[in-house]
């Protein structure tokens, strides 16, 4: 739980009492490679804060083709957020691609912490602000860039993911073919 | 300013005193067709809440090709949010495509209201949550859908925009050619 405290205190500082309250809303869960945290069609009751390991958030189209929405590593939050917030069935999957550990919390926990501690509402707002900006960048990248620009942008933003994630998945995330990506890697 | 109150009270209820405080952080501005609220390279000091009219948020690639990130109509917020939140120069433009009126506020205003009124922090968090979900849907649409699916999804989400925005701009927003879009319209 110390990691959770450090993570939150990057944005707001907490008293011990406050953190005692907060940590009651989180549980730790180990995840093995290829384990699924969310499956299409599930009721989505949880969101996850990654403590270690790497995860992919993806969905399938009608033909079963896979599309990666997001990777997640240490200190990233993940869920099928539309389903989580709007109480709908999952349209996505979350799969562990490198074994690790996550913290699990519920929407009730998020809302309760936000209403009881103004600081936590601030924390969640700041996290959402960053997430919103990152997604807007992802839309821009998808709309306009050439495969080379997408690859360069990704390398700049996530040099560590570039090392630890199979090329096949990176190609999928960038929406470029594997051959194109290999050509870019070899440059 | 009554529209602002109604807009906020969709999420949190306010006392008259609270609203008196809030409205001090907003000013009204009329916008004419083709007027720009943000230009690439600007310092982005403002965000806007649309009261009436229609706006497009777009950017240009190195070749000067235009890409539309977002349309905005009544009750939508808009800015170049990366620049606004992170104090960077604008990489986007906001142009009025149907004359109207906006409320203007600053980052200082947003932060001050959020820290002084827990309710307002909650309001902004909820707005960001919705924005985050909408953007995630936009990424999914761009990643995977055929022109027909994009068009259908857009018609379902924004039937009013479909009527009031030139086809050329809708094609650009969807990332499909104008010819393809015309074919879909005529179906």
mmCIF file of C-alpha atoms in Angstrom:
data_model
loop_
_atom_site.group_PDB
_atom_site.id
_atom_site.type_symbol
_atom_site.label_atom_id
_atom_site.label_comp_id
_atom_site.label_asym_id
_atom_site.label_seq_id
_atom_site.Cartn_x
_atom_site.Cartn_y
_atom_site.Cartn_z
ATOM 1 C CA UNK A 1 0.000 0.000 0.000
ATOM 2 C CA UNK A 2 2.987 2.340 0.363
ATOM 3 C CA UNK A 3 3.049 2.610 -3.429
ATOM 4 C CA UNK A 4 -0.553 3.843 -3.388
ATOM 5 C CA UNK A 5 0.318 6.526 -0.885
ATOM 6 C CA UNK A 6 3.317 7.669 -2.918
ATOM 7 C CA UNK A 7 1.161 7.678 -6.053
ATOM 8 C CA UNK A 8 -1.560 9.830 -4.477
ATOM 9 C CA UNK A 9 0.932 12.118 -2.777
ATOM 10 C CA UNK A 10 2.388 13.049 -6.147
ATOM 11 C CA UNK A 11 -0.751 15.184 -6.342
ATOM 12 C CA UNK A 12 -2.067 15.798 -2.802
ATOM 13 C CA UNK A 13 -0.434 15.290 0.572
ATOM 14 C CA UNK A 14 -2.217 13.060 3.081
ATOM 15 C CA UNK A 15 -2.326 12.677 6.828
ATOM 16 C CA UNK A 16 -1.973 9.160 8.252
ATOM 17 C CA UNK A 17 -5.657 9.175 9.169
ATOM 18 C CA UNK A 18 -6.657 10.099 5.651
ATOM 19 C CA UNK A 19 -4.527 7.349 4.194
ATOM 20 C CA UNK A 20 -5.991 4.869 6.662
ATOM 21 C CA UNK A 21 -9.419 5.712 5.276
ATOM 22 C CA UNK A 22 -8.270 5.577 1.648
ATOM 23 C CA UNK A 23 -6.545 2.236 1.819
ATOM 24 C CA UNK A 24 -9.705 0.557 3.054
ATOM 25 C CA UNK A 25 -11.072 1.024 -0.471
ATOM 26 C CA UNK A 26 -8.257 -0.859 -2.178
ATOM 27 C CA UNK A 27 -7.208 -4.502 -2.275
ATOM 28 C CA UNK A 28 -4.096 -6.009 -3.804
ATOM 29 C CA UNK A 29 -4.267 -8.694 -6.475
ATOM 30 C CA UNK A 30 -1.491 -10.671 -8.161
ATOM 31 C CA UNK A 31 -1.866 -11.173 -11.890
ATOM 32 C CA UNK A 32 -0.237 -13.857 -14.012
ATOM 33 C CA UNK A 33 0.750 -13.565 -17.627
ATOM 34 C CA UNK A 34 -2.285 -14.045 -19.905
ATOM 35 C CA UNK A 35 -4.719 -13.637 -17.028
ATOM 36 C CA UNK A 36 -7.792 -11.542 -17.886
ATOM 37 C CA UNK A 37 -9.015 -8.854 -15.494
ATOM 38 C CA UNK A 38 -12.004 -7.887 -17.647
ATOM 39 C CA UNK A 39 -13.788 -9.834 -20.381
ATOM 40 C CA UNK A 40 -16.229 -8.543 -22.986
ATOM 41 C CA UNK A 41 -19.764 -8.916 -21.629
ATOM 42 C CA UNK A 42 -18.738 -8.712 -17.951
ATOM 43 C CA UNK A 43 -20.321 -6.387 -15.458
ATOM 44 C CA UNK A 44 -17.436 -4.019 -14.812
ATOM 45 C CA UNK A 45 -17.227 -3.525 -11.072
ATOM 46 C CA UNK A 46 -13.566 -2.675 -10.750
ATOM 47 C CA UNK A 47 -10.881 -0.322 -11.853
ATOM 48 C CA UNK A 48 -7.225 -1.157 -11.427
ATOM 49 C CA UNK A 49 -4.094 0.746 -10.518
ATOM 50 C CA UNK A 50 -1.050 -1.094 -11.831
ATOM 51 C CA UNK A 51 1.700 -1.635 -9.251
ATOM 52 C CA UNK A 52 3.903 -3.776 -11.503
ATOM 53 C CA UNK A 53 3.684 -5.778 -14.710
ATOM 54 C CA UNK A 54 2.260 -4.751 -18.096
ATOM 55 C CA UNK A 55 -1.319 -4.944 -19.311
ATOM 56 C CA UNK A 56 -3.184 -4.388 -22.546
ATOM 57 C CA UNK A 57 -6.705 -3.045 -22.915
ATOM 58 C CA UNK A 58 -8.198 -4.220 -26.193
ATOM 59 C CA UNK A 59 -11.399 -5.098 -27.999
ATOM 60 C CA UNK A 60 -12.456 -7.220 -30.943
ATOM 61 C CA UNK A 61 -14.443 -6.122 -33.971
ATOM 62 C CA UNK A 62 -17.223 -8.228 -35.437
ATOM 63 C CA UNK A 63 -14.719 -10.270 -37.445
ATOM 64 C CA UNK A 64 -12.718 -10.995 -34.287
ATOM 65 C CA UNK A 65 -9.855 -8.676 -35.232
ATOM 66 C CA UNK A 66 -8.091 -7.293 -32.174
ATOM 67 C CA UNK A 67 -7.519 -3.563 -31.554
ATOM 68 C CA UNK A 68 -5.440 -2.230 -28.680
ATOM 69 C CA UNK A 69 -6.792 0.856 -26.977
ATOM 70 C CA UNK A 70 -4.180 1.219 -24.301
ATOM 71 C CA UNK A 71 -1.206 -0.372 -22.605
ATOM 72 C CA UNK A 72 -0.800 0.054 -18.858
ATOM 73 C CA UNK A 73 2.226 -0.168 -16.611
ATOM 74 C CA UNK A 74 3.208 0.974 -13.105
ATOM 75 C CA UNK A 75 1.044 3.833 -11.789
ATOM 76 C CA UNK A 76 -1.457 3.704 -14.644
ATOM 77 C CA UNK A 77 -5.147 3.277 -14.032
ATOM 78 C CA UNK A 78 -7.212 1.022 -16.235
ATOM 79 C CA UNK A 79 -10.711 -0.331 -16.659
ATOM 80 C CA UNK A 80 -13.347 -0.447 -19.343
ATOM 81 C CA UNK A 81 -14.228 3.047 -18.233
ATOM 82 C CA UNK A 82 -17.425 3.481 -20.196
ATOM 83 C CA UNK A 83 -18.811 0.310 -18.657
ATOM 84 C CA UNK A 84 -17.340 1.096 -15.227
ATOM 85 C CA UNK A 85 -18.804 4.603 -14.988
ATOM 86 C CA UNK A 86 -22.058 4.018 -16.811
ATOM 87 C CA UNK A 87 -22.871 0.638 -15.372
ATOM 88 C CA UNK A 88 -22.836 -1.139 -18.741
ATOM 89 C CA UNK A 89 -21.486 -4.492 -19.893
ATOM 90 C CA UNK A 90 -17.818 -4.528 -20.876
ATOM 91 C CA UNK A 91 -16.998 -4.075 -24.556
ATOM 92 C CA UNK A 92 -13.289 -4.568 -23.861
ATOM 93 C CA UNK A 93 -10.807 -7.015 -22.431
ATOM 94 C CA UNK A 94 -7.917 -6.365 -20.077
ATOM 95 C CA UNK A 95 -5.144 -8.953 -20.262
ATOM 96 C CA UNK A 96 -1.910 -9.191 -18.308
ATOM 97 C CA UNK A 97 1.026 -9.451 -20.726
ATOM 98 C CA UNK A 98 3.778 -9.358 -18.091
ATOM 99 C CA UNK A 99 3.001 -10.739 -14.615
ATOM 100 C CA UNK A 100 2.592 -8.221 -11.843
ATOM 101 C CA UNK A 101 0.342 -6.779 -9.202
ATOM 102 C CA UNK A 102 -2.601 -4.379 -9.250
ATOM 103 C CA UNK A 103 -4.686 -2.507 -6.732
ATOM 104 C CA UNK A 104 -8.403 -3.051 -7.180
ATOM 105 C CA UNK A 105 -11.121 -0.556 -6.311
ATOM 106 C CA UNK A 106 -14.792 0.011 -7.065
ATOM 107 C CA UNK A 107 -16.862 2.891 -8.411
ATOM 108 C CA UNK A 108 -18.498 3.131 -5.005
ATOM 109 C CA UNK A 109 -15.037 3.502 -3.486
ATOM 110 C CA UNK A 110 -14.032 6.203 -5.962
ATOM 111 C CA UNK A 111 -17.244 8.174 -5.372
ATOM 112 C CA UNK A 112 -17.179 7.743 -1.609
ATOM 113 C CA UNK A 113 -13.554 8.828 -1.289
ATOM 114 C CA UNK A 114 -14.273 11.779 -3.580
ATOM 115 C CA UNK A 115 -17.202 12.954 -1.550
ATOM 116 C CA UNK A 116 -15.637 12.404 1.882
ATOM 117 C CA UNK A 117 -12.232 13.844 1.058
ATOM 118 C CA UNK A 118 -12.115 16.921 -1.125
ATOM 119 C CA UNK A 119 -8.418 16.091 -1.642
ATOM 120 C CA UNK A 120 -9.324 12.794 -3.266
ATOM 121 C CA UNK A 121 -11.838 14.443 -5.567
ATOM 122 C CA UNK A 122 -8.978 16.734 -6.566
ATOM 123 C CA UNK A 123 -6.668 13.753 -7.063
ATOM 124 C CA UNK A 124 -9.142 11.984 -9.335
ATOM 125 C CA UNK A 125 -9.841 15.183 -11.272
ATOM 126 C CA UNK A 126 -6.135 15.685 -11.926
ATOM 127 C CA UNK A 127 -5.739 12.063 -13.042
ATOM 128 C CA UNK A 128 -8.682 12.464 -15.415
ATOM 129 C CA UNK A 129 -7.239 15.695 -16.763
ATOM 130 C CA UNK A 130 -4.015 13.878 -17.640
ATOM 131 C CA UNK A 131 -5.903 10.956 -19.096
ATOM 132 C CA UNK A 132 -8.014 13.303 -21.212
ATOM 133 C CA UNK A 133 -4.937 15.028 -22.620
ATOM 134 C CA UNK A 134 -3.254 11.699 -23.379
ATOM 135 C CA UNK A 135 -6.344 10.438 -25.212
ATOM 136 C CA UNK A 136 -6.586 13.639 -27.220
ATOM 137 C CA UNK A 137 -2.991 13.093 -28.320
ATOM 138 C CA UNK A 138 -3.879 9.532 -29.273
ATOM 139 C CA UNK A 139 -6.779 10.789 -31.449
ATOM 140 C CA UNK A 140 -4.447 13.272 -33.158
ATOM 141 C CA UNK A 141 -1.906 10.544 -33.795
ATOM 142 C CA UNK A 142 -4.518 8.242 -35.310
ATOM 143 C CA UNK A 143 -6.098 10.958 -37.430
ATOM 144 C CA UNK A 144 -3.092 12.397 -39.053
ATOM 145 C CA UNK A 145 0.233 10.706 -38.702
ATOM 146 C CA UNK A 146 2.208 8.510 -41.012
ATOM 147 C CA UNK A 147 3.407 5.151 -39.610
ATOM 148 C CA UNK A 148 6.841 6.685 -39.091
ATOM 149 C CA UNK A 149 5.453 9.621 -37.092
ATOM 150 C CA UNK A 150 3.320 7.296 -34.973
ATOM 151 C CA UNK A 151 6.301 5.124 -34.211
ATOM 152 C CA UNK A 152 8.512 8.083 -33.339
ATOM 153 C CA UNK A 153 5.866 9.602 -31.089
ATOM 154 C CA UNK A 154 5.347 6.292 -29.302
ATOM 155 C CA UNK A 155 9.123 5.822 -28.805
ATOM 156 C CA UNK A 156 9.372 9.280 -27.342
ATOM 157 C CA UNK A 157 6.410 8.871 -24.986
ATOM 158 C CA UNK A 158 7.020 5.299 -23.879
ATOM 159 C CA UNK A 159 10.662 4.252 -24.358
ATOM 160 C CA UNK A 160 10.267 1.559 -21.674
ATOM 161 C CA UNK A 161 7.205 -0.022 -23.322
ATOM 162 C CA UNK A 162 9.111 -0.182 -26.588
ATOM 163 C CA UNK A 163 11.610 -2.519 -24.895
ATOM 164 C CA UNK A 164 9.186 -4.704 -23.015
ATOM 165 C CA UNK A 165 6.221 -5.205 -25.349
ATOM 166 C CA UNK A 166 6.240 -7.586 -28.346
ATOM 167 C CA UNK A 167 6.527 -5.747 -31.688
ATOM 168 C CA UNK A 168 3.325 -7.389 -32.877
ATOM 169 C CA UNK A 169 1.344 -5.628 -30.134
ATOM 170 C CA UNK A 170 3.006 -2.288 -30.723
ATOM 171 C CA UNK A 171 2.113 -2.505 -34.427
ATOM 172 C CA UNK A 172 -1.481 -3.195 -33.447
ATOM 173 C CA UNK A 173 -1.578 -0.283 -31.028
ATOM 174 C CA UNK A 174 -0.223 2.068 -33.680
ATOM 175 C CA UNK A 175 -2.557 0.756 -36.347
ATOM 176 C CA UNK A 176 0.328 -0.068 -38.707
ATOM 177 C CA UNK A 177 1.327 -3.392 -40.266
ATOM 178 C CA UNK A 178 4.004 -5.494 -38.616
ATOM 179 C CA UNK A 179 6.200 -5.276 -41.709
ATOM 180 C CA UNK A 180 6.060 -1.487 -41.660
ATOM 181 C CA UNK A 181 6.958 -1.471 -37.976
ATOM 182 C CA UNK A 182 9.937 -3.804 -38.509
ATOM 183 C CA UNK A 183 11.217 -1.464 -41.201
ATOM 184 C CA UNK A 184 10.937 1.462 -38.785
ATOM 185 C CA UNK A 185 12.693 -0.471 -35.992
ATOM 186 C CA UNK A 186 15.640 -1.299 -38.217
ATOM 187 C CA UNK A 187 16.251 2.348 -39.089
ATOM 188 C CA UNK B 1 -25.644 33.416 -16.892
ATOM 189 C CA UNK B 2 -28.826 31.459 -16.145
ATOM 190 C CA UNK B 3 -27.687 28.898 -18.721
ATOM 191 C CA UNK B 4 -24.475 28.401 -16.764
ATOM 192 C CA UNK B 5 -26.402 27.750 -13.589
ATOM 193 C CA UNK B 6 -28.679 25.252 -15.314
ATOM 194 C CA UNK B 7 -25.652 23.559 -16.853
ATOM 195 C CA UNK B 8 -23.857 23.184 -13.506
ATOM 196 C CA UNK B 9 -27.014 22.162 -11.684
ATOM 197 C CA UNK B 10 -27.403 19.185 -13.989
ATOM 198 C CA UNK B 11 -24.642 17.768 -11.795
ATOM 199 C CA UNK B 12 -24.634 19.640 -8.456
ATOM 200 C CA UNK B 13 -27.204 21.934 -6.878
ATOM 201 C CA UNK B 14 -26.082 25.415 -5.893
ATOM 202 C CA UNK B 15 -27.145 28.061 -3.401
ATOM 203 C CA UNK B 16 -27.539 31.628 -4.688
ATOM 204 C CA UNK B 17 -24.374 32.612 -2.812
ATOM 205 C CA UNK B 18 -22.411 29.842 -4.434
ATOM 206 C CA UNK B 19 -23.614 30.824 -7.868
ATOM 207 C CA UNK B 20 -22.739 34.457 -7.174
ATOM 208 C CA UNK B 21 -19.185 33.331 -6.521
ATOM 209 C CA UNK B 22 -19.064 31.063 -9.576
ATOM 210 C CA UNK B 23 -20.352 33.573 -12.084
ATOM 211 C CA UNK B 24 -17.578 36.004 -11.210
ATOM 212 C CA UNK B 25 -15.196 33.620 -12.998
ATOM 213 C CA UNK B 26 -17.073 33.704 -16.304
ATOM 214 C CA UNK B 27 -17.589 36.334 -18.958
ATOM 215 C CA UNK B 28 -19.855 36.199 -22.000
ATOM 216 C CA UNK B 29 -18.527 36.651 -25.516
ATOM 217 C CA UNK B 30 -20.360 36.806 -28.834
ATOM 218 C CA UNK B 31 -18.739 34.945 -31.702
ATOM 219 C CA UNK B 32 -19.247 35.519 -35.401
ATOM 220 C CA UNK B 33 -19.056 32.945 -38.144
ATOM 221 C CA UNK B 34 -15.414 32.264 -39.087
ATOM 222 C CA UNK B 35 -14.117 34.006 -35.980
ATOM 223 C CA UNK B 36 -11.189 32.213 -34.304
ATOM 224 C CA UNK B 37 -11.122 31.748 -30.536
ATOM 225 C CA UNK B 38 -7.727 30.020 -30.504
ATOM 226 C CA UNK B 39 -4.935 30.059 -33.090
ATOM 227 C CA UNK B 40 -1.953 27.730 -33.366
ATOM 228 C CA UNK B 41 0.961 29.264 -31.490
ATOM 229 C CA UNK B 42 -1.200 31.263 -29.066
ATOM 230 C CA UNK B 43 -0.796 31.186 -25.324
ATOM 231 C CA UNK B 44 -3.990 29.403 -24.324
ATOM 232 C CA UNK B 45 -5.450 31.309 -21.411
ATOM 233 C CA UNK B 46 -9.090 30.431 -21.841
ATOM 234 C CA UNK B 47 -11.536 27.597 -22.034
ATOM 235 C CA UNK B 48 -15.011 28.080 -23.442
ATOM 236 C CA UNK B 49 -18.471 26.796 -22.632
ATOM 237 C CA UNK B 50 -20.695 27.043 -25.696
ATOM 238 C CA UNK B 51 -24.052 28.746 -25.075
ATOM 239 C CA UNK B 52 -25.140 28.749 -28.717
ATOM 240 C CA UNK B 53 -23.652 28.348 -32.186
ATOM 241 C CA UNK B 54 -21.348 25.634 -33.505
ATOM 242 C CA UNK B 55 -17.562 25.450 -33.355
ATOM 243 C CA UNK B 56 -14.830 23.229 -34.704
ATOM 244 C CA UNK B 57 -11.565 22.372 -33.003
ATOM 245 C CA UNK B 58 -8.959 21.430 -35.586
ATOM 246 C CA UNK B 59 -5.269 21.359 -36.383
ATOM 247 C CA UNK B 60 -3.082 21.328 -39.463
ATOM 248 C CA UNK B 61 -0.361 18.829 -40.298
ATOM 249 C CA UNK B 62 2.988 19.879 -41.764
ATOM 250 C CA UNK B 63 1.519 19.940 -45.260
ATOM 251 C CA UNK B 64 -1.300 22.232 -44.110
ATOM 252 C CA UNK B 65 -3.935 19.511 -44.278
ATOM 253 C CA UNK B 66 -6.756 20.120 -41.799
ATOM 254 C CA UNK B 67 -7.944 17.533 -39.235
ATOM 255 C CA UNK B 68 -10.979 18.033 -37.022
ATOM 256 C CA UNK B 69 -10.623 16.841 -33.465
ATOM 257 C CA UNK B 70 -13.998 17.903 -32.164
ATOM 258 C CA UNK B 71 -17.159 19.838 -32.908
ATOM 259 C CA UNK B 72 -18.798 21.783 -30.099
ATOM 260 C CA UNK B 73 -22.348 22.988 -29.608
ATOM 261 C CA UNK B 74 -24.519 24.169 -26.705
ATOM 262 C CA UNK B 75 -23.259 23.015 -23.293
ATOM 263 C CA UNK B 76 -19.965 21.631 -24.600
ATOM 264 C CA UNK B 77 -16.631 22.780 -23.239
ATOM 265 C CA UNK B 78 -13.725 23.408 -25.545
ATOM 266 C CA UNK B 79 -10.147 24.606 -25.553
ATOM 267 C CA UNK B 80 -6.779 23.345 -26.691
ATOM 268 C CA UNK B 81 -6.718 21.415 -23.437
ATOM 269 C CA UNK B 82 -3.139 20.247 -23.543
ATOM 270 C CA UNK B 83 -1.960 23.824 -23.963
ATOM 271 C CA UNK B 84 -4.541 25.154 -21.485
ATOM 272 C CA UNK B 85 -3.651 22.752 -18.670
ATOM 273 C CA UNK B 86 0.060 22.446 -19.278
ATOM 274 C CA UNK B 87 0.740 26.065 -20.090
ATOM 275 C CA UNK B 88 2.014 25.350 -23.589
ATOM 276 C CA UNK B 89 1.513 27.100 -26.937
ATOM 277 C CA UNK B 90 -1.600 26.090 -28.866
ATOM 278 C CA UNK B 91 -1.230 23.378 -31.481
ATOM 279 C CA UNK B 92 -4.890 23.736 -32.485
ATOM 280 C CA UNK B 93 -7.408 26.237 -33.787
ATOM 281 C CA UNK B 94 -10.955 26.857 -32.642
ATOM 282 C CA UNK B 95 -13.207 28.432 -35.266
ATOM 283 C CA UNK B 96 -16.838 29.437 -35.073
ATOM 284 C CA UNK B 97 -18.783 27.808 -37.919
ATOM 285 C CA UNK B 98 -22.233 29.030 -36.849
ATOM 286 C CA UNK B 99 -22.473 32.349 -34.978
ATOM 287 C CA UNK B 100 -23.278 32.168 -31.291
ATOM 288 C CA UNK B 101 -22.186 32.930 -27.777
ATOM 289 C CA UNK B 102 -19.686 31.392 -25.377
ATOM 290 C CA UNK B 103 -18.762 31.737 -21.735
ATOM 291 C CA UNK B 104 -15.066 32.321 -21.196
ATOM 292 C CA UNK B 105 -13.069 31.235 -18.148
ATOM 293 C CA UNK B 106 -9.449 30.761 -17.148
ATOM 294 C CA UNK B 107 -7.412 27.926 -15.658
ATOM 295 C CA UNK B 108 -6.999 30.049 -12.555
ATOM 296 C CA UNK B 109 -10.791 30.282 -12.355
ATOM 297 C CA UNK B 110 -11.254 26.537 -12.766
ATOM 298 C CA UNK B 111 -8.653 25.762 -10.090
ATOM 299 C CA UNK B 112 -9.877 28.404 -7.682
ATOM 300 C CA UNK B 113 -13.510 27.354 -7.950
ATOM 301 C CA UNK B 114 -12.451 23.719 -7.534
ATOM 302 C CA UNK B 115 -10.484 24.405 -4.396
ATOM 303 C CA UNK B 116 -13.005 26.770 -2.813
ATOM 304 C CA UNK B 117 -16.106 24.741 -3.613
ATOM 305 C CA UNK B 118 -15.874 20.985 -3.308
ATOM 306 C CA UNK B 119 -19.073 20.879 -5.391
ATOM 307 C CA UNK B 120 -17.317 22.542 -8.293
ATOM 308 C CA UNK B 121 -14.402 20.124 -8.095
ATOM 309 C CA UNK B 122 -17.033 17.395 -8.316
ATOM 310 C CA UNK B 123 -18.689 19.132 -11.271
ATOM 311 C CA UNK B 124 -15.411 19.389 -13.192
ATOM 312 C CA UNK B 125 -14.507 15.789 -12.370
ATOM 313 C CA UNK B 126 -17.842 14.561 -13.727
ATOM 314 C CA UNK B 127 -17.427 16.635 -16.906
ATOM 315 C CA UNK B 128 -13.948 15.200 -17.394
ATOM 316 C CA UNK B 129 -15.236 11.683 -16.831
ATOM 317 C CA UNK B 130 -17.767 12.169 -19.624
ATOM 318 C CA UNK B 131 -15.166 13.756 -21.868
ATOM 319 C CA UNK B 132 -12.792 10.882 -21.236
ATOM 320 C CA UNK B 133 -15.418 8.308 -22.170
ATOM 321 C CA UNK B 134 -16.367 10.228 -25.325
ATOM 322 C CA UNK B 135 -12.737 10.440 -26.413
ATOM 323 C CA UNK B 136 -12.231 6.733 -25.798
ATOM 324 C CA UNK B 137 -15.189 6.068 -28.082
ATOM 325 C CA UNK B 138 -13.623 8.334 -30.683
ATOM 326 C CA UNK B 139 -10.353 6.359 -30.529
ATOM 327 C CA UNK B 140 -12.271 3.098 -30.970
ATOM 328 C CA UNK B 141 -14.130 4.534 -33.931
ATOM 329 C CA UNK B 142 -10.928 5.700 -35.600
ATOM 330 C CA UNK B 143 -9.069 2.463 -34.928
ATOM 331 C CA UNK B 144 -11.523 -0.015 -36.191
ATOM 332 C CA UNK B 145 -14.561 1.138 -38.046
ATOM 333 C CA UNK B 146 -15.431 1.176 -41.692
ATOM 334 C CA UNK B 147 -16.616 4.514 -43.164
ATOM 335 C CA UNK B 148 -20.176 3.239 -42.938
ATOM 336 C CA UNK B 149 -19.868 2.344 -39.244
ATOM 337 C CA UNK B 150 -18.286 5.722 -38.486
ATOM 338 C CA UNK B 151 -21.060 7.526 -40.251
ATOM 339 C CA UNK B 152 -23.772 5.521 -38.516
ATOM 340 C CA UNK B 153 -22.214 6.026 -35.107
ATOM 341 C CA UNK B 154 -21.905 9.770 -35.712
ATOM 342 C CA UNK B 155 -25.552 10.003 -36.867
ATOM 343 C CA UNK B 156 -26.661 8.194 -33.753
ATOM 344 C CA UNK B 157 -24.605 10.314 -31.351
ATOM 345 C CA UNK B 158 -25.148 13.708 -32.995
ATOM 346 C CA UNK B 159 -28.275 13.801 -35.164
ATOM 347 C CA UNK B 160 -28.451 17.600 -34.777
ATOM 348 C CA UNK B 161 -24.864 18.153 -35.944
ATOM 349 C CA UNK B 162 -25.577 16.056 -38.998
ATOM 350 C CA UNK B 163 -28.189 18.612 -40.037
ATOM 351 C CA UNK B 164 -26.264 21.751 -39.253
ATOM 352 C CA UNK B 165 -22.669 21.041 -40.288
ATOM 353 C CA UNK B 166 -21.433 21.048 -43.897
ATOM 354 C CA UNK B 167 -20.817 17.534 -45.239
ATOM 355 C CA UNK B 168 -17.236 18.440 -46.069
ATOM 356 C CA UNK B 169 -16.484 19.002 -42.374
ATOM 357 C CA UNK B 170 -18.242 15.841 -41.279
ATOM 358 C CA UNK B 171 -16.180 13.835 -43.769
ATOM 359 C CA UNK B 172 -13.041 15.387 -42.338
ATOM 360 C CA UNK B 173 -14.076 14.630 -38.763
ATOM 361 C CA UNK B 174 -14.766 11.012 -39.638
ATOM 362 C CA UNK B 175 -11.569 10.635 -41.616
ATOM 363 C CA UNK B 176 -13.428 9.487 -44.741
ATOM 364 C CA UNK B 177 -13.453 10.977 -48.246
ATOM 365 C CA UNK B 178 -16.247 13.328 -49.246
ATOM 366 C CA UNK B 179 -17.325 10.998 -52.024
ATOM 367 C CA UNK B 180 -17.675 8.106 -49.591
ATOM 368 C CA UNK B 181 -19.710 10.272 -47.259
ATOM 369 C CA UNK B 182 -22.053 11.406 -50.042
ATOM 370 C CA UNK B 183 -22.640 7.774 -50.929
ATOM 371 C CA UNK B 184 -23.536 7.033 -47.303
ATOM 372 C CA UNK B 185 -25.852 10.041 -47.070
ATOM 373 C CA UNK B 186 -27.780 8.982 -50.139
ATOM 374 C CA UNK B 187 -28.471 5.532 -48.689
#
